[in-house]
Coordinates of N, CA and C and ligand atoms in Angstrom, one line a residue:
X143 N 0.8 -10.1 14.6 CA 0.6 -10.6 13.2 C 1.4 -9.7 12.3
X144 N 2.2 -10.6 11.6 CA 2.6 -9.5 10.2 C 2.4 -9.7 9.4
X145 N 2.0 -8.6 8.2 CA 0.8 -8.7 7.5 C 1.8 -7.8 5.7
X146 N 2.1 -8.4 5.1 CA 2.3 -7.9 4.2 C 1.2 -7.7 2.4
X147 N 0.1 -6.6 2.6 CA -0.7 -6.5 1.7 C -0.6 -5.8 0.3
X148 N -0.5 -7.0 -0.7 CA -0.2 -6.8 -2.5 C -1.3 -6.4 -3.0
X149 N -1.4 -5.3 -3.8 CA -2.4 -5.2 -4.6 C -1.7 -3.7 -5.8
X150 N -2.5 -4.0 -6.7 CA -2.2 -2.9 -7.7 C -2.7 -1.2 -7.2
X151 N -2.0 -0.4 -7.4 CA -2.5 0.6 -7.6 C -4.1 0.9 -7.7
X152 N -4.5 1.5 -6.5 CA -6.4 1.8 -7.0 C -6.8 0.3 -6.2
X153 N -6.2 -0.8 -6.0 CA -7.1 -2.0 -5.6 C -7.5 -1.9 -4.2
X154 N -7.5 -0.7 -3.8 CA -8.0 -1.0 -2.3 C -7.0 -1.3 -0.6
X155 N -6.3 -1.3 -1.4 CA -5.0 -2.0 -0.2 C -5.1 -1.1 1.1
X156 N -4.9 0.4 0.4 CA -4.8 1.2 1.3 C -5.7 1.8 2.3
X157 N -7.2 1.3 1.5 CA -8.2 1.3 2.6 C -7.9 0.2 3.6
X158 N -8.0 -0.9 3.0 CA -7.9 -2.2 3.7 C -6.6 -2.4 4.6
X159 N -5.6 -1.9 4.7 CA -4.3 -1.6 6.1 C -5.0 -0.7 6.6
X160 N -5.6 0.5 6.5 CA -6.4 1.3 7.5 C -6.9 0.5 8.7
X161 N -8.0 -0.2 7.8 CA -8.7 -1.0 8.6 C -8.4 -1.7 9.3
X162 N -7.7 -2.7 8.8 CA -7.1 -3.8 9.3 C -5.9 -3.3 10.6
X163 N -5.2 -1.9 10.3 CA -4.7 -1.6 11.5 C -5.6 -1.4 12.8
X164 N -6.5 -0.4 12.5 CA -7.3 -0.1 13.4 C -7.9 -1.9 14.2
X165 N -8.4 -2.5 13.4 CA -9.2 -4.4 14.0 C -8.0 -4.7 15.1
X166 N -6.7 -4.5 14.5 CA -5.6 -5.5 15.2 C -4.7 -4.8 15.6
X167 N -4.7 -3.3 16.0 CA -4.2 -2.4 16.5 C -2.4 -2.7 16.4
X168 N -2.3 -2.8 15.1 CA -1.1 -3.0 15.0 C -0.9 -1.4 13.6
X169 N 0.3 -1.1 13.6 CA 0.7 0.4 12.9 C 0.2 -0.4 11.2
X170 N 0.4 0.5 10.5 CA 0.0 0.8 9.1 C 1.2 1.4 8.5
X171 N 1.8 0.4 8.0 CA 3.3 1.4 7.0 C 2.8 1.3 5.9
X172 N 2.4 2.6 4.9 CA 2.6 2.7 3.6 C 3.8 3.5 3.2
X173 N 4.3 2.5 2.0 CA 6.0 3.2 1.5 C 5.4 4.3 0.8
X174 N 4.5 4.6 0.1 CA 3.5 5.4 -0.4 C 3.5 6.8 0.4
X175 N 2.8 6.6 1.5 CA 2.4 7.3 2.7 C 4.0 8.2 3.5
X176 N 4.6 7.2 3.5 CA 5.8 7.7 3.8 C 6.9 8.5 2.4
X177 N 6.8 8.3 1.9 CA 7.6 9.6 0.6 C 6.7 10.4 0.6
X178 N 4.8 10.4 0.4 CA 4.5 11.5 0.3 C 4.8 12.7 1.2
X179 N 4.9 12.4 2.8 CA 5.3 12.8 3.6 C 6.2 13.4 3.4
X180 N 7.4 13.0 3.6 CA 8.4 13.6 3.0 C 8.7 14.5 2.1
X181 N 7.9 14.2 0.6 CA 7.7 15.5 0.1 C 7.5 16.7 0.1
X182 N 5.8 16.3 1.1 CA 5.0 17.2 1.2 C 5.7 18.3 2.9
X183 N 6.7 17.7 3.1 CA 6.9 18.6 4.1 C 8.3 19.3 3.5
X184 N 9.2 18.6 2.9 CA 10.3 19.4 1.8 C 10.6 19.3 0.6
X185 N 9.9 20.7 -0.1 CA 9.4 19.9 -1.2 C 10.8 20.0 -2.5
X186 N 11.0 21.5 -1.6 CA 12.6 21.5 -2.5 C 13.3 20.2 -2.5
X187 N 13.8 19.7 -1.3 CA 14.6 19.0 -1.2 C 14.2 17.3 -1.9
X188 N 13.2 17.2 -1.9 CA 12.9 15.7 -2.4 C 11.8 15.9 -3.4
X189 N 12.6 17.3 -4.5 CA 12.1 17.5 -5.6 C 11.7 16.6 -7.0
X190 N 13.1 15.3 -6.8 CA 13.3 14.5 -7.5 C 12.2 13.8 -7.1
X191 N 12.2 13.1 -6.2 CA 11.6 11.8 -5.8 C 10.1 12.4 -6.2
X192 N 9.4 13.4 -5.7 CA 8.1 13.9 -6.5 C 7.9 13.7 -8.1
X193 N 8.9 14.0 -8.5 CA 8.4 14.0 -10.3 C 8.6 12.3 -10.6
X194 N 10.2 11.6 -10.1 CA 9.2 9.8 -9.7 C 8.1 9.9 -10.0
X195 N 7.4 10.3 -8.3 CA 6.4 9.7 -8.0 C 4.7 10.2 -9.0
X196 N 5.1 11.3 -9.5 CA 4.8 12.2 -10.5 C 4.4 10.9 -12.0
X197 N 5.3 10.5 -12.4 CA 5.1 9.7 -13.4 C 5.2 8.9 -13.4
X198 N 5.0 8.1 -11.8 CA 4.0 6.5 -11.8 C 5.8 5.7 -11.9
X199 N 6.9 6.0 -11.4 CA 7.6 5.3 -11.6 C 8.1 5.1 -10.0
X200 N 9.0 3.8 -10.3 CA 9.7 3.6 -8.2 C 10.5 4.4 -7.9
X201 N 11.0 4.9 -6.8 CA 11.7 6.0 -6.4 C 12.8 4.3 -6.2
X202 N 14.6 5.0 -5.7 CA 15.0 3.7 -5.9 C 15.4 2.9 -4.4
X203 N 15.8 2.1 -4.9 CA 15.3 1.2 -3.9 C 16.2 1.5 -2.6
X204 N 17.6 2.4 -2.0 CA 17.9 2.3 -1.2 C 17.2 3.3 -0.3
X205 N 16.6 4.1 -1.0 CA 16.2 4.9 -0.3 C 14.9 5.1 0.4
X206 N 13.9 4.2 -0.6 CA 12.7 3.2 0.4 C 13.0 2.1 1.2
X207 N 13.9 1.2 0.9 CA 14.5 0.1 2.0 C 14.8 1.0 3.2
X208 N 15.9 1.9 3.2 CA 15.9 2.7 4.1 C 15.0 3.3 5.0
X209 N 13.8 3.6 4.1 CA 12.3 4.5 5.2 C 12.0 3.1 5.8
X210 N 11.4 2.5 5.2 CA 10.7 1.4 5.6 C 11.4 0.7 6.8
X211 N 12.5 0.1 6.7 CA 13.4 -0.6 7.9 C 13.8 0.1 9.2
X212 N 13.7 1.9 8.8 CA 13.8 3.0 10.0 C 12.7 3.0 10.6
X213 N 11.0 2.9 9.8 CA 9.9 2.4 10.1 C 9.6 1.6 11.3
X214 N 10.4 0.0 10.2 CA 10.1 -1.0 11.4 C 11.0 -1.5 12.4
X215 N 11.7 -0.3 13.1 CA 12.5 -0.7 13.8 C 11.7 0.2 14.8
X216 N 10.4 1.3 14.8 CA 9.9 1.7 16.0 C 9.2 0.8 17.1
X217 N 9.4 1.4 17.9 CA 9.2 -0.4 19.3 C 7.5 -0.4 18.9
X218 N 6.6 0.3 17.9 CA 4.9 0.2 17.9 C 4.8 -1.4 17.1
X219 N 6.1 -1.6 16.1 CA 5.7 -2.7 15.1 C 6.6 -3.9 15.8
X220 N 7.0 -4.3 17.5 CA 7.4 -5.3 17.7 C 6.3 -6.8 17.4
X221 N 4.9 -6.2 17.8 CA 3.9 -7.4 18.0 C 3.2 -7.4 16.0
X222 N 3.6 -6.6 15.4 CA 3.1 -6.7 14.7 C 2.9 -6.0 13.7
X223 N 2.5 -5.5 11.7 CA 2.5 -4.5 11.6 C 1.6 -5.1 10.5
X224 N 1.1 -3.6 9.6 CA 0.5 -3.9 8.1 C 1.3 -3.4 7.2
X225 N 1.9 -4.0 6.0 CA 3.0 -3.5 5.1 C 2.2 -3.2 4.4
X226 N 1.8 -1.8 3.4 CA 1.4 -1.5 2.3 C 2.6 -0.9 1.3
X227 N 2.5 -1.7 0.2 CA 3.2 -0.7 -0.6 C 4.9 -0.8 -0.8
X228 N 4.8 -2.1 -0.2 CA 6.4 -2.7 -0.2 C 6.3 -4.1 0.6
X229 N 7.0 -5.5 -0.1 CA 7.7 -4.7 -1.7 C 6.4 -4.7 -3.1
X230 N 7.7 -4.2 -3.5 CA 6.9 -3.9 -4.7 C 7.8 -4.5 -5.9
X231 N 8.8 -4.8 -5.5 CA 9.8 -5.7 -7.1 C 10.9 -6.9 -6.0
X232 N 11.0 -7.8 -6.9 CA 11.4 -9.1 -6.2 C 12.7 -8.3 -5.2
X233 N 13.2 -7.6 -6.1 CA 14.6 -7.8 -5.3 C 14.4 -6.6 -3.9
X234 N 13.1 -5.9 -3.7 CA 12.8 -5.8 -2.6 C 11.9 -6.9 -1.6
X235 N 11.7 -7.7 -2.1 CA 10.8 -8.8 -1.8 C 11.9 -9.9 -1.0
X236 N 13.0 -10.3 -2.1 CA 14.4 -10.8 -1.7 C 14.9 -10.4 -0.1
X237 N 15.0 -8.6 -0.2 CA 15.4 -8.0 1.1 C 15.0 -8.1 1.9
X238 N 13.4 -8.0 1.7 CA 12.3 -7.9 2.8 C 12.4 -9.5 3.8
X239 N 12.6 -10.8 2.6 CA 12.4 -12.2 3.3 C 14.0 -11.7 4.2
X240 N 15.3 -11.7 3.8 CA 16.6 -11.7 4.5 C 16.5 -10.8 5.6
X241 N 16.0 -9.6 5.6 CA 15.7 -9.1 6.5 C 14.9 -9.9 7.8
X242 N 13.4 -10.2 7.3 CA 12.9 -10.7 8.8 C 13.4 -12.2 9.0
X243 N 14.2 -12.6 8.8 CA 14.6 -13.8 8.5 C 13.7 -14.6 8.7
X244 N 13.8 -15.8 10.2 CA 12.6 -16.9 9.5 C 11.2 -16.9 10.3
X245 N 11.2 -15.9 10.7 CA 9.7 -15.2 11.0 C 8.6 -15.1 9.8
X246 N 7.5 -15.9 10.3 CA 6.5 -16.0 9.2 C 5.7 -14.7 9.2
X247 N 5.5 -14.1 8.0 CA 4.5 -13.7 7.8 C 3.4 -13.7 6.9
X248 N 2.5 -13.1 6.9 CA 1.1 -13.3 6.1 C 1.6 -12.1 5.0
X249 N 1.5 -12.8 3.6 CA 1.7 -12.1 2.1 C -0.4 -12.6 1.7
X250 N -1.0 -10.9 1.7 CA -2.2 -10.9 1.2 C -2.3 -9.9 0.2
X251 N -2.9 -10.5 -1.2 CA -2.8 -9.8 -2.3 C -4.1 -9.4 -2.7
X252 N -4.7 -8.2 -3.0 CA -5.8 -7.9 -3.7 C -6.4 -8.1 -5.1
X253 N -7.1 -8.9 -5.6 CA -7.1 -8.8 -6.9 C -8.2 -7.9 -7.6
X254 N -7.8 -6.9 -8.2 CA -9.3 -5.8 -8.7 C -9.1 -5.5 -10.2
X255 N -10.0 -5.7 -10.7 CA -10.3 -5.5 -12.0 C -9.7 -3.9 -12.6
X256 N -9.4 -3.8 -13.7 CA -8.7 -2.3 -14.0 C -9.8 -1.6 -14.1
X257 N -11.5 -1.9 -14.5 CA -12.8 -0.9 -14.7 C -12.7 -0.4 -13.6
X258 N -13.0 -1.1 -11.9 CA -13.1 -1.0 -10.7 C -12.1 0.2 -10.4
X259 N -10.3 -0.3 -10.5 CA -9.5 0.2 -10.1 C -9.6 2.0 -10.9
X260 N -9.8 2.4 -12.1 CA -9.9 3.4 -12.6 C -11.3 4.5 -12.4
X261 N -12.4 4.0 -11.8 CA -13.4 4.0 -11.2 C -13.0 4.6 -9.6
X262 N -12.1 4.0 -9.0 CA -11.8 4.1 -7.6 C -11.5 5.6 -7.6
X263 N -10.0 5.3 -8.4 CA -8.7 6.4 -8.5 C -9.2 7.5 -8.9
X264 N -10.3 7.8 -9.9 CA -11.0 9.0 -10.1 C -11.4 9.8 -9.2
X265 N -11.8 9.3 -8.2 CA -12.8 9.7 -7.2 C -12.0 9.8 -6.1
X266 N -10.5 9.5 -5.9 CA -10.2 9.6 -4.8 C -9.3 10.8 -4.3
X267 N -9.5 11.0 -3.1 CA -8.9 12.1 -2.3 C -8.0 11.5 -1.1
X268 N -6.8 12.7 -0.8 CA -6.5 11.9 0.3 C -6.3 13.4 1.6
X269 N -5.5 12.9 2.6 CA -5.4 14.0 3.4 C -3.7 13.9 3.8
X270 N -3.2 14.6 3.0 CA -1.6 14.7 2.9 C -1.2 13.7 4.2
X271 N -1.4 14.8 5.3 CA -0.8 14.6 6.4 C -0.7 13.2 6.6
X272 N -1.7 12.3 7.4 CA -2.5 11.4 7.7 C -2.3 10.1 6.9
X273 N -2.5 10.3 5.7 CA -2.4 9.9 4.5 C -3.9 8.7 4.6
X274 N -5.0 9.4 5.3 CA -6.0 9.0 5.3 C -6.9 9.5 3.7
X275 N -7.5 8.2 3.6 CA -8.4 8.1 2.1 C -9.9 7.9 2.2
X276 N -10.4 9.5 0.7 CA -11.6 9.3 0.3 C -12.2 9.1 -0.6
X277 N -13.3 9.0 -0.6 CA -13.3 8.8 -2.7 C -15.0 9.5 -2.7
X278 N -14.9 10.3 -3.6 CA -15.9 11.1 -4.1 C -17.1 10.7 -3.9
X279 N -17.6 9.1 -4.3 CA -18.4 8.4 -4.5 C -18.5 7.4 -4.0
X280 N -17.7 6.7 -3.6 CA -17.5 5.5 -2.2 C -17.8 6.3 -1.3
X281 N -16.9 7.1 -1.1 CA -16.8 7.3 0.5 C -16.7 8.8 0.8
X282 N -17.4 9.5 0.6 CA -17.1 10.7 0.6 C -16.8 11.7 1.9
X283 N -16.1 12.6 2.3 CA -15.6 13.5 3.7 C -17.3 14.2 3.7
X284 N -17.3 14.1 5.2 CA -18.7 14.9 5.4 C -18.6 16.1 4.8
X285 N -18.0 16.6 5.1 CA -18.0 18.1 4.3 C -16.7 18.1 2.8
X286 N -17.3 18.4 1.6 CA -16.9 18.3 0.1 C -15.2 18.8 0.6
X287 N -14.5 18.1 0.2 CA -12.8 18.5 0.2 C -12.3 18.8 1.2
X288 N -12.9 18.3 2.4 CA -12.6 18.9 4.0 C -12.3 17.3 4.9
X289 N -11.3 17.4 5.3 CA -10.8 16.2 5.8 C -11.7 16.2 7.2
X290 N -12.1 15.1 7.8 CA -13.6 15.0 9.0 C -12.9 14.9 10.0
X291 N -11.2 14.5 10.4 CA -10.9 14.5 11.6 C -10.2 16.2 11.7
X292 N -9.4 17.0 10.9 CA -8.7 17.4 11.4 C -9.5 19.4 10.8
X293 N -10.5 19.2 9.9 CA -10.5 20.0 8.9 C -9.7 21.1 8.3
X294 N -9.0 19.7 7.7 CA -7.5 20.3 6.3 C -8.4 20.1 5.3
X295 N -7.7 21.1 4.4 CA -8.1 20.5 2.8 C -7.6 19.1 2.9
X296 N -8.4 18.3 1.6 CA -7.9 17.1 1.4 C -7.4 17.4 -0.7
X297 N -6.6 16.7 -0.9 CA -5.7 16.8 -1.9 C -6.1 15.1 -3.2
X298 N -5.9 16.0 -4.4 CA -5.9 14.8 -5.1 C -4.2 14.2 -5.1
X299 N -4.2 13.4 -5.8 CA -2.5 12.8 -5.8 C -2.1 13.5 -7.0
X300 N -1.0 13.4 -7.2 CA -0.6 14.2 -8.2 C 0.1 13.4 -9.1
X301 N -0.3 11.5 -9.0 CA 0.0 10.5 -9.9 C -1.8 9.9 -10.1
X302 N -2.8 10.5 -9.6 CA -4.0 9.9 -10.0 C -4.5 10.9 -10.9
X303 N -3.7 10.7 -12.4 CA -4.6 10.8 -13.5 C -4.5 9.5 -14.4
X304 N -5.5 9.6 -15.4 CA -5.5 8.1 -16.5 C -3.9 8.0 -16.7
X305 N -3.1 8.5 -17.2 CA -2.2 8.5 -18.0 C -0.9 7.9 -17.0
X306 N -0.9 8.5 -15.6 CA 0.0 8.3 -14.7 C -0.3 6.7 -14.5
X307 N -2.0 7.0 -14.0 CA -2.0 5.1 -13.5 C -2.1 4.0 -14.4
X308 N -2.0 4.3 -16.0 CA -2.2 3.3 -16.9 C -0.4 2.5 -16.5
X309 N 0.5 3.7 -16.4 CA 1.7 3.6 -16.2 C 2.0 2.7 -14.9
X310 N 1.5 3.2 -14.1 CA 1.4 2.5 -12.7 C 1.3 1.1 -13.0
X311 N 0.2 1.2 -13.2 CA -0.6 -0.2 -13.4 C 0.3 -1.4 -14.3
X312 N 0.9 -0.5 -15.4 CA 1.5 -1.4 -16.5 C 3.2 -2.0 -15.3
X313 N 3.6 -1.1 -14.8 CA 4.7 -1.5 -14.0 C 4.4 -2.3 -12.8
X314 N 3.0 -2.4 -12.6 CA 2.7 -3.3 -11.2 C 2.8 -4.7 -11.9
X315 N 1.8 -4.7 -12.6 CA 1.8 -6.0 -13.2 C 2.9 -6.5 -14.1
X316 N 4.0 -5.8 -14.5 CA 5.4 -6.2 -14.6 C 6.1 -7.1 -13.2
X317 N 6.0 -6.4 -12.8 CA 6.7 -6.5 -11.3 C 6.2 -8.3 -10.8
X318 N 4.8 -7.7 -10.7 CA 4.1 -8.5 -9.7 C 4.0 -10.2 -10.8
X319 N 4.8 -10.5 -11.5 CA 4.9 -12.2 -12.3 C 5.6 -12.2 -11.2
X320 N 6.7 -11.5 -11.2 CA 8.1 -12.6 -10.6 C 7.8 -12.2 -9.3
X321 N 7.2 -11.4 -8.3 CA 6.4 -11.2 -7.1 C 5.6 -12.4 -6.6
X322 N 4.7 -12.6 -7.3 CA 3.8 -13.6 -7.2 C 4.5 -14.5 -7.4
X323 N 5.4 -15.2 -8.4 CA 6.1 -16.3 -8.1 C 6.4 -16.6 -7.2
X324 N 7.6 -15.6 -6.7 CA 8.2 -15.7 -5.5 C 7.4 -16.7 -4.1
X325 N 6.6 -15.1 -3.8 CA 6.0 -15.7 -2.7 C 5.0 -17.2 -3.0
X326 N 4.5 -17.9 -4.0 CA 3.7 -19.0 -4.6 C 4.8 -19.6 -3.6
X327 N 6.4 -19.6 -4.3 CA 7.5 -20.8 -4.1 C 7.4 -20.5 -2.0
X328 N 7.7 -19.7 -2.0 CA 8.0 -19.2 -0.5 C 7.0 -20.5 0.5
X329 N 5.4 -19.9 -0.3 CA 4.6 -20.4 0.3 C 4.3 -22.2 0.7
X330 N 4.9 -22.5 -0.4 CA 4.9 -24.0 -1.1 C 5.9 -24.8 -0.3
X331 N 7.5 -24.0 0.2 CA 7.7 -24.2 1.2 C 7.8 -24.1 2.7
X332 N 6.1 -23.4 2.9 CA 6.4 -23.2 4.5 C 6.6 -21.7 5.1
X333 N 7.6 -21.1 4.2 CA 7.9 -20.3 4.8 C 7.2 -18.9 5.3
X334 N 6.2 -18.6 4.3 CA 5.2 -17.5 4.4 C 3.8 -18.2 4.2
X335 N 3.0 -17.1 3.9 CA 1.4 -17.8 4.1 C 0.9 -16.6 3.0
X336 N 0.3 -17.4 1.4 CA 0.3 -16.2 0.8 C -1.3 -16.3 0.0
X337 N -2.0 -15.9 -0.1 CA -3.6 -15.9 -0.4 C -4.1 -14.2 -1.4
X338 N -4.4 -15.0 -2.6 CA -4.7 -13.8 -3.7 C -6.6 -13.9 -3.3
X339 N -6.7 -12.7 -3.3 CA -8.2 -12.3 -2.4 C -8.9 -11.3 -3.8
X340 N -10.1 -11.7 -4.3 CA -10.8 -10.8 -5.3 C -11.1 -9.1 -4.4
X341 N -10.8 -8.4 -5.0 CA -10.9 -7.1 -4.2 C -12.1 -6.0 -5.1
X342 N -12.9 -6.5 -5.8 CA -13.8 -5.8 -6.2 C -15.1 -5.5 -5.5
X343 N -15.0 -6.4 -4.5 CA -16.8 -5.9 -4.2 C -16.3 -4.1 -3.1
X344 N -17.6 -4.7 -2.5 CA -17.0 -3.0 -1.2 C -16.1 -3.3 -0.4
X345 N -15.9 -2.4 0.3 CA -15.1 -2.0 1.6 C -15.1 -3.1 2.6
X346 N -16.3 -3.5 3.2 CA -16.7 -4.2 4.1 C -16.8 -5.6 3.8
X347 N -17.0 -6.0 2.8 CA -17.0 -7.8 2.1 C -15.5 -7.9 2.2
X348 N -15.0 -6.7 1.4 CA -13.2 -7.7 1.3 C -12.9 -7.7 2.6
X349 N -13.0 -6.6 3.4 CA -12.6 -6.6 4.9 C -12.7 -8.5 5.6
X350 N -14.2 -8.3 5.4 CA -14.6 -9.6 6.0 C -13.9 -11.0 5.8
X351 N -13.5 -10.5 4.5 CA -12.9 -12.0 4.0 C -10.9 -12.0 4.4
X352 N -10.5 -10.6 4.0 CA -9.1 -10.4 4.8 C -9.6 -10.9 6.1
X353 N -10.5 -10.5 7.2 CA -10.5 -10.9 8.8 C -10.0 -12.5 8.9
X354 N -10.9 -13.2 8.5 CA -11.5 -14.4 8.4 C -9.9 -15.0 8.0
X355 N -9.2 -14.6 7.2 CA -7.4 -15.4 6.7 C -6.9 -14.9 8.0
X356 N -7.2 -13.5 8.8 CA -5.8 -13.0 9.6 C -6.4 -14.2 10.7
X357 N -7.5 -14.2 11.3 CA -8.2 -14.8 12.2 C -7.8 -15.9 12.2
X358 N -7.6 -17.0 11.1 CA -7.3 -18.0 11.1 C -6.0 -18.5 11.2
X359 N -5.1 -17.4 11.4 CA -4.0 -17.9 11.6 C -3.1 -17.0 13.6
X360 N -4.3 -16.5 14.1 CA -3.6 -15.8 15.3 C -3.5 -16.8 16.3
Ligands
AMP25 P1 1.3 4.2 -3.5 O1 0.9 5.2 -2.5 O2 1.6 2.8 -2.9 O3 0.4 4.1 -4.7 O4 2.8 4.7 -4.0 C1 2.9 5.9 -4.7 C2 4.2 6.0 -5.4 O5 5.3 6.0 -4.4 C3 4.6 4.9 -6.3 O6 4.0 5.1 -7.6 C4 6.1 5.0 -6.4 O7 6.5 6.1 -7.1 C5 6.4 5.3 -4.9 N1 6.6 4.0 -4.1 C6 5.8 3.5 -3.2 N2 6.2 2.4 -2.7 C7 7.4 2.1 -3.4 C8 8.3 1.0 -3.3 N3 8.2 0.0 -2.5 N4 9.4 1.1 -4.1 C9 9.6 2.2 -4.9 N5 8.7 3.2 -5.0 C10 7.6 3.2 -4.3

């Protein structure tokens, strides 16, 4: 199954490819996950791309098409994968469809309220490495700031403050008119399979209801 999951900033997506990798044992690409990485291992060198990601803006686009397509060319994503985090603007959306050519896949979008989404983003932690996520008050690491599989520190982002994600937020929902169109048309003819899913309740309801779309189409 290929699984391409939309959602704004804070909406949960990134729990929800977690999971959803683990259910269908297919890999978890966040384009997210993958620059932090990067960063976080050279920080001189992709000093640029940090202050980007620093002020909530896209890093550009050849150089995420590039991670991402080096990504899915490892033989783990032949049966399948979960996209987080790309695309993220038509004209990666454009690439994304010419790329897999006429292989269908599943476009699932989150929809979460900005109270919820700023609520989330407060609270959340992640674990560099892993790019495994907690949240203060959702979900908290058994032991305060201590990652439960590996015990690393766990790190805030260094784009989750109000000011960074208002920014975020304002450029997702730019993006995501002509996103959403896109895939509506895509869908309308056939080509993909595209379902906007309310993402506000917990962890486990949206799960349930992402299952129930993947399920229905394996
Ligand atoms: P995320 O982890 O998905 O919230 O992404 C964190 C940051 O990484 C974004 O705010 C962007 O700066 C950058 N980023 C992630 N995905 C993309 C993408 N598809 N295109 C450009 N920049 C991206």
């Amino acid at each position: 199954m290929y699984i391409v999951l939309l959602g704004s900033p804070g909406s949960g997506k990134g729990t929800q490819a977690k999971i959803i990798s683990n259910q269908y044992n297919i890999p978890h690409i966040s384009a997210g996950d993958l620059l932090r990485f990067i960063v976080y291992k050279n920080k001189e060198k992709y000093k640029d791309i940090n202050n980007i990601m620093k002020k909530g803006q896209l890093v550009n686009n050849s150089l995420i098409i590039s991670m991402v397509v080096r990504r899915l060319l490892k033989s783990d994503c032949c049966n399948g994968f979960i996209l987080d985090g790309f695309p993220r603007s038509i004209n990666q959306a454009i690439f994304f469809k010419k790329y897999f050519g006429s292989s269908i896949y599943l476009v699932l979008e989150l929809l979460t309220l900005n109270e919820i989404i700023f609520d989330r983003v407060k609270g959340r932690l992640i674990h560099p490495i892993s790019g495994r996520i907690y949240n203060t008050k959702f979900f908290p690491p058994i032991n305060k700031g201590i990652d439960d599989f590996t015990g690393e520190k766990l790190i805030r982002r260094n784009d989750d403050n109000e000011e960074t994600l208002l920014k975020r937020l304002m450029l997702y929902y730019k993006n995501n008119i002509l996103l959403s169109s896109f895939y509506n048309r895509q869908n309308l003819s056939g080509r993909i399979i595209y379902y906007r899913i309310y993402g506000n309740g917990n962890v486990y309801d949206i799960n349930k209801i992402l299952k129930s779309i993947i399920n229905s189409y394996l």
